[in-house]
Coordinates of C-alpha atoms in Angstrom, one line a residue:
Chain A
X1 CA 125.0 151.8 82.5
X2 CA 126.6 149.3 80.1
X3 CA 125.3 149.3 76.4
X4 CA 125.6 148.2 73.4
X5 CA 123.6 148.8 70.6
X6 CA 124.1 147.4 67.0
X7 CA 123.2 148.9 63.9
X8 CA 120.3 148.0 62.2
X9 CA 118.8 145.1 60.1
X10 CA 119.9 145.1 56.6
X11 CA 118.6 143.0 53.7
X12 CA 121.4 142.7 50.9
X13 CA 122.1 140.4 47.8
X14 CA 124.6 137.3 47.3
X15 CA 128.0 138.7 46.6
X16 CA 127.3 142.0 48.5
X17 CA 129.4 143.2 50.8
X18 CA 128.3 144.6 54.7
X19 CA 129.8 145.8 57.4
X20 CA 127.9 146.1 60.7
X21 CA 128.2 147.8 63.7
X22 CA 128.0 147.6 67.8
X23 CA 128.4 150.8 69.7
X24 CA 129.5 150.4 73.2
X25 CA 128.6 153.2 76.5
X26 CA 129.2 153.2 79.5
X27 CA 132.6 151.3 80.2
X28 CA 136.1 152.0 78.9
X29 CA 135.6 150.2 75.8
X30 CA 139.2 149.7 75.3
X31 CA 139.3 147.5 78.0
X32 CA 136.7 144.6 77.8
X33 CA 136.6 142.3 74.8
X34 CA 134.0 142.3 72.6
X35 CA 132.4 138.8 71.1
X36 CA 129.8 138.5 68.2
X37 CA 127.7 135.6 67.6
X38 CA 125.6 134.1 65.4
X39 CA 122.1 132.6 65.3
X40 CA 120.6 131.3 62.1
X41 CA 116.7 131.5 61.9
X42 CA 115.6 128.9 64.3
X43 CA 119.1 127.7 65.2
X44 CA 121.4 128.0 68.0
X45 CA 124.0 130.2 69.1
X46 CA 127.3 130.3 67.2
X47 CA 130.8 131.9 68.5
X48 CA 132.2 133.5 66.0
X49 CA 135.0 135.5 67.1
X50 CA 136.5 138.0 69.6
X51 CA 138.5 141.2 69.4
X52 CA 140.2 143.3 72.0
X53 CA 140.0 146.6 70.8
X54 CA 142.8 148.0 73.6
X55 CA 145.4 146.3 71.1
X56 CA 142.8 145.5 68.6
X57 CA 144.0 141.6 69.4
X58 CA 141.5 139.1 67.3
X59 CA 140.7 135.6 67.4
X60 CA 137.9 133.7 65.6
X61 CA 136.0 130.5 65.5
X62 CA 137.5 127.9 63.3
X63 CA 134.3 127.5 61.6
X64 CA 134.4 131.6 60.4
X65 CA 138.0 132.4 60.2
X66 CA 138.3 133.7 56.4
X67 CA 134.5 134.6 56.1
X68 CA 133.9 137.4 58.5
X69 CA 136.4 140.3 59.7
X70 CA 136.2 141.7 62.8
X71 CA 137.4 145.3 63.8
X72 CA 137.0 148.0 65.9
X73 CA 137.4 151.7 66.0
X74 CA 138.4 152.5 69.7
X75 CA 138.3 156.4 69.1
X76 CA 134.7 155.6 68.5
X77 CA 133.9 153.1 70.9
X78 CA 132.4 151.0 68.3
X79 CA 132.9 146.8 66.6
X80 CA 132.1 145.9 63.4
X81 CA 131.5 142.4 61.8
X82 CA 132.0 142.5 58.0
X83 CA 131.4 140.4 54.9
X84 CA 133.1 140.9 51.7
X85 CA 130.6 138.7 49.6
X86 CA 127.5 137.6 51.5
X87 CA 126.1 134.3 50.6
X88 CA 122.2 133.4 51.5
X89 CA 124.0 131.1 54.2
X90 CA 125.0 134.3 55.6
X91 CA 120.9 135.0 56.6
X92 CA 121.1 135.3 60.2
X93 CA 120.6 137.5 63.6
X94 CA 123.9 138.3 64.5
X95 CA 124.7 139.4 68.5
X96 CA 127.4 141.3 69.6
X97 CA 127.8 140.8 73.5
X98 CA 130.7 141.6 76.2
X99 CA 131.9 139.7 79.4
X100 CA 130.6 141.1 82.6
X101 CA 132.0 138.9 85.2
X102 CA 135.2 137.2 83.7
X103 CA 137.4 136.8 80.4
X104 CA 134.8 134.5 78.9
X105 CA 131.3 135.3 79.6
X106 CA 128.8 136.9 77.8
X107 CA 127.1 139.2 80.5
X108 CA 125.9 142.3 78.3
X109 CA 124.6 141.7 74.8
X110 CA 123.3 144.1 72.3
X111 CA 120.1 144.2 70.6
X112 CA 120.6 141.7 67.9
X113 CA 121.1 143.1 64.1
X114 CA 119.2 140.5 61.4
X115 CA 120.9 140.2 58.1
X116 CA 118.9 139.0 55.4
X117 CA 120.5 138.1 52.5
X118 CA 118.8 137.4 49.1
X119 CA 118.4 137.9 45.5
Chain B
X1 CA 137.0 121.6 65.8
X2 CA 136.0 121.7 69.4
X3 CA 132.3 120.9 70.6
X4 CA 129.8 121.0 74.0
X5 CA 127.4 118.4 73.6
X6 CA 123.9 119.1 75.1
X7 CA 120.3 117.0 74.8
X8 CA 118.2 118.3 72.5
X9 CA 115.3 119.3 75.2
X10 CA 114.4 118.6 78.5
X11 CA 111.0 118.1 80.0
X12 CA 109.7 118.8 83.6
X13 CA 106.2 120.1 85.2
X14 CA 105.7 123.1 87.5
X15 CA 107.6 122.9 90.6
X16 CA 110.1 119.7 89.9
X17 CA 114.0 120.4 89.4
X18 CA 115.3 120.9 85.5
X19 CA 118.6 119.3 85.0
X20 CA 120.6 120.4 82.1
X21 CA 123.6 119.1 80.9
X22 CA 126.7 119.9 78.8
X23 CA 129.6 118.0 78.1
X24 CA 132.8 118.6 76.7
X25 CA 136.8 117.1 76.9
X26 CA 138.0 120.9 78.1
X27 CA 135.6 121.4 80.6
X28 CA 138.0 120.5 83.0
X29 CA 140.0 123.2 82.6
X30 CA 137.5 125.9 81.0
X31 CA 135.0 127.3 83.0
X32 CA 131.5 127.3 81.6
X33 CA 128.6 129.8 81.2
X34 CA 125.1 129.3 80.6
X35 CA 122.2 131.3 79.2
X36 CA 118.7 131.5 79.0
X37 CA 117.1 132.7 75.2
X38 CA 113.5 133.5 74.8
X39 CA 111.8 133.9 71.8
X40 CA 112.7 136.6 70.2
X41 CA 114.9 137.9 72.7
X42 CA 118.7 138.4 73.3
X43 CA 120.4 135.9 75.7
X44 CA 120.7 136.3 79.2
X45 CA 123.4 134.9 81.7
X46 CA 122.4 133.0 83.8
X47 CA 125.3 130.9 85.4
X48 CA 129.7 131.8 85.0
X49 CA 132.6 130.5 86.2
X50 CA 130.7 127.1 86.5
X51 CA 128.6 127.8 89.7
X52 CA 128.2 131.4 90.1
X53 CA 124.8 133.7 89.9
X54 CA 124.8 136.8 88.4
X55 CA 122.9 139.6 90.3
X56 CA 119.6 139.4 89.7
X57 CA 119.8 135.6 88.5
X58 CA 116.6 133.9 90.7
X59 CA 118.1 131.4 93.6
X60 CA 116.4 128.4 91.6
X61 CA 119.4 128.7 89.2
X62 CA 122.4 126.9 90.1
X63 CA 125.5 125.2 88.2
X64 CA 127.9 122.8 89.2
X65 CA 131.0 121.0 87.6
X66 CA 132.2 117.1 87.5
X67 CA 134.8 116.0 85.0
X68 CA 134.1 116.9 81.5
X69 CA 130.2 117.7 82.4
X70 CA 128.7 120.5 83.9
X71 CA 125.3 120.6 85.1
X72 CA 122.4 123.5 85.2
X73 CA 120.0 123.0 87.7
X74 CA 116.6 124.9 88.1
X75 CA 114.9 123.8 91.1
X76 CA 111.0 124.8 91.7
X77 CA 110.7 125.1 87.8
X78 CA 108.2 127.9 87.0
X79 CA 106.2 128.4 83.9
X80 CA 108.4 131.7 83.1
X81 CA 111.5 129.0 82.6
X82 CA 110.6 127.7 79.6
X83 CA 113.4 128.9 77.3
X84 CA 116.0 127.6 75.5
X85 CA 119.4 126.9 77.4
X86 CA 123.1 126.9 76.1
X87 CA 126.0 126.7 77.7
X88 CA 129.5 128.1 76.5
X89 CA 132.8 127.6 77.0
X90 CA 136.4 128.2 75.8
X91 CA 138.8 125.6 74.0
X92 CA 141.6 123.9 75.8
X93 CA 144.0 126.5 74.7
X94 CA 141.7 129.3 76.0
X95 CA 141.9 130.7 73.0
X96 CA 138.4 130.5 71.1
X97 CA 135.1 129.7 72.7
X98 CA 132.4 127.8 71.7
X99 CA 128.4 127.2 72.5
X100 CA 126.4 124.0 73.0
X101 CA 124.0 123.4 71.3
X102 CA 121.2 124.4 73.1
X103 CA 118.6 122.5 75.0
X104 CA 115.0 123.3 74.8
X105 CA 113.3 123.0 78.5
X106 CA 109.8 122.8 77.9
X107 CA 107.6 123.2 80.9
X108 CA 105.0 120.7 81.2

């Protein structure tokens, strides 16, 4: 069974940095890519960006390339989204998901981790 | 930067057919995806590749493509379809994606 599962909610301060995490089971993570997006409270859904992590490949929104980093660490099946100076805009649930049926859907999502950020 | 353009919310009573649509200049030649959110709940495919139904996925669901809009259909609506609805696609280069903006079907 394919899982993800995303660290949990964090509540930080402006200028903090984060990194969090989605943990992927039950496929060869190396060879599906893995998407995060983002939902501000009582907004839509965002793309934010993609990584590969078979060859660790990377492409990102226009809208969040040079305010998040994504990465992965393949020997641990895991994706991480990172800050490296959260802003209150930054307050959001964030979704990492992974195609199930072709290069650009979103057929298995993980749990959703909520980032709160405030002084 | 690119965008799918989608009405705000759509309205329709027990039993009618739900149109949604989405429009965008690469829809041509990207496929779309849609997806149903409930509250407080994590997305859920519903449509890919345009037209096709994930297992699962109730027949009622449908998707179809015409230019630079594609449509989701829910025929029969049912109370337990009231959700928000977004559909997704890639940019003309393939190379980034992007969401609508979400439509809000409310069932009457």
């Amino acid at each position: 069974e394919v899982q993800l599962v995303q660290s949990g909610a964090e509540v930080k301060k402006p200028g903090e940095s984060l990194k969090i995490s989605c943990k992927g089971s039950g496929y060869s993570f190396t060879s599906y890519w893995i998407g995060w997006v983002r939902q501000m409270p009582g907004k839509g859904l965002e793309w934010m960006g993609i990584i590969y992590p078979g060859d660790s490949d990377t492409r990102y929104s226009p809208s969040f390339q040079g305010q998040v980093t994504i990465s992965a660490d393949k020997s641990i099946s895991t994706a991480y989204l990172q800050w490296s100076s959260l802003k209150a805009s930054d307050t959001a649930m964030y979704y990492c998901a992974r195609p199930e049926y072709s290069g650009y859907d979103l057929g298995y999502w993980g749990q959703g981790t909520l980032v709160t950020v405030s002084s | 930067s690119y965008e799918l353009t989608q009405p705000p919310s759509v309205s329709v009573s027990p039993g009618q057919t739900a149109r949604i649509t989405c429009s965008g200049d690469a829809l041509p030649k990207q496929y779309a995806y849609w997806y149903q959110q409930k509250p407080g709940q994590a997305p859920v495919l519903v449509i890919y590749k345009d037209s096709e139904r994930p297992s699962g996925i109730p027949e009622r669901f449908s998707g179809s493509s015409s230019g630079t809009t594609v449509t989701l259909t829910i025929s029969g609506v049912q109370a337990e379809d009231e959700a928000d609805y977004y559909c997704q696609s890639a940019d003309s280069s393939g190379t980034t994606g992007v969401f609508g903006g979400g439509t809000k079907l409310t069932v009457l």
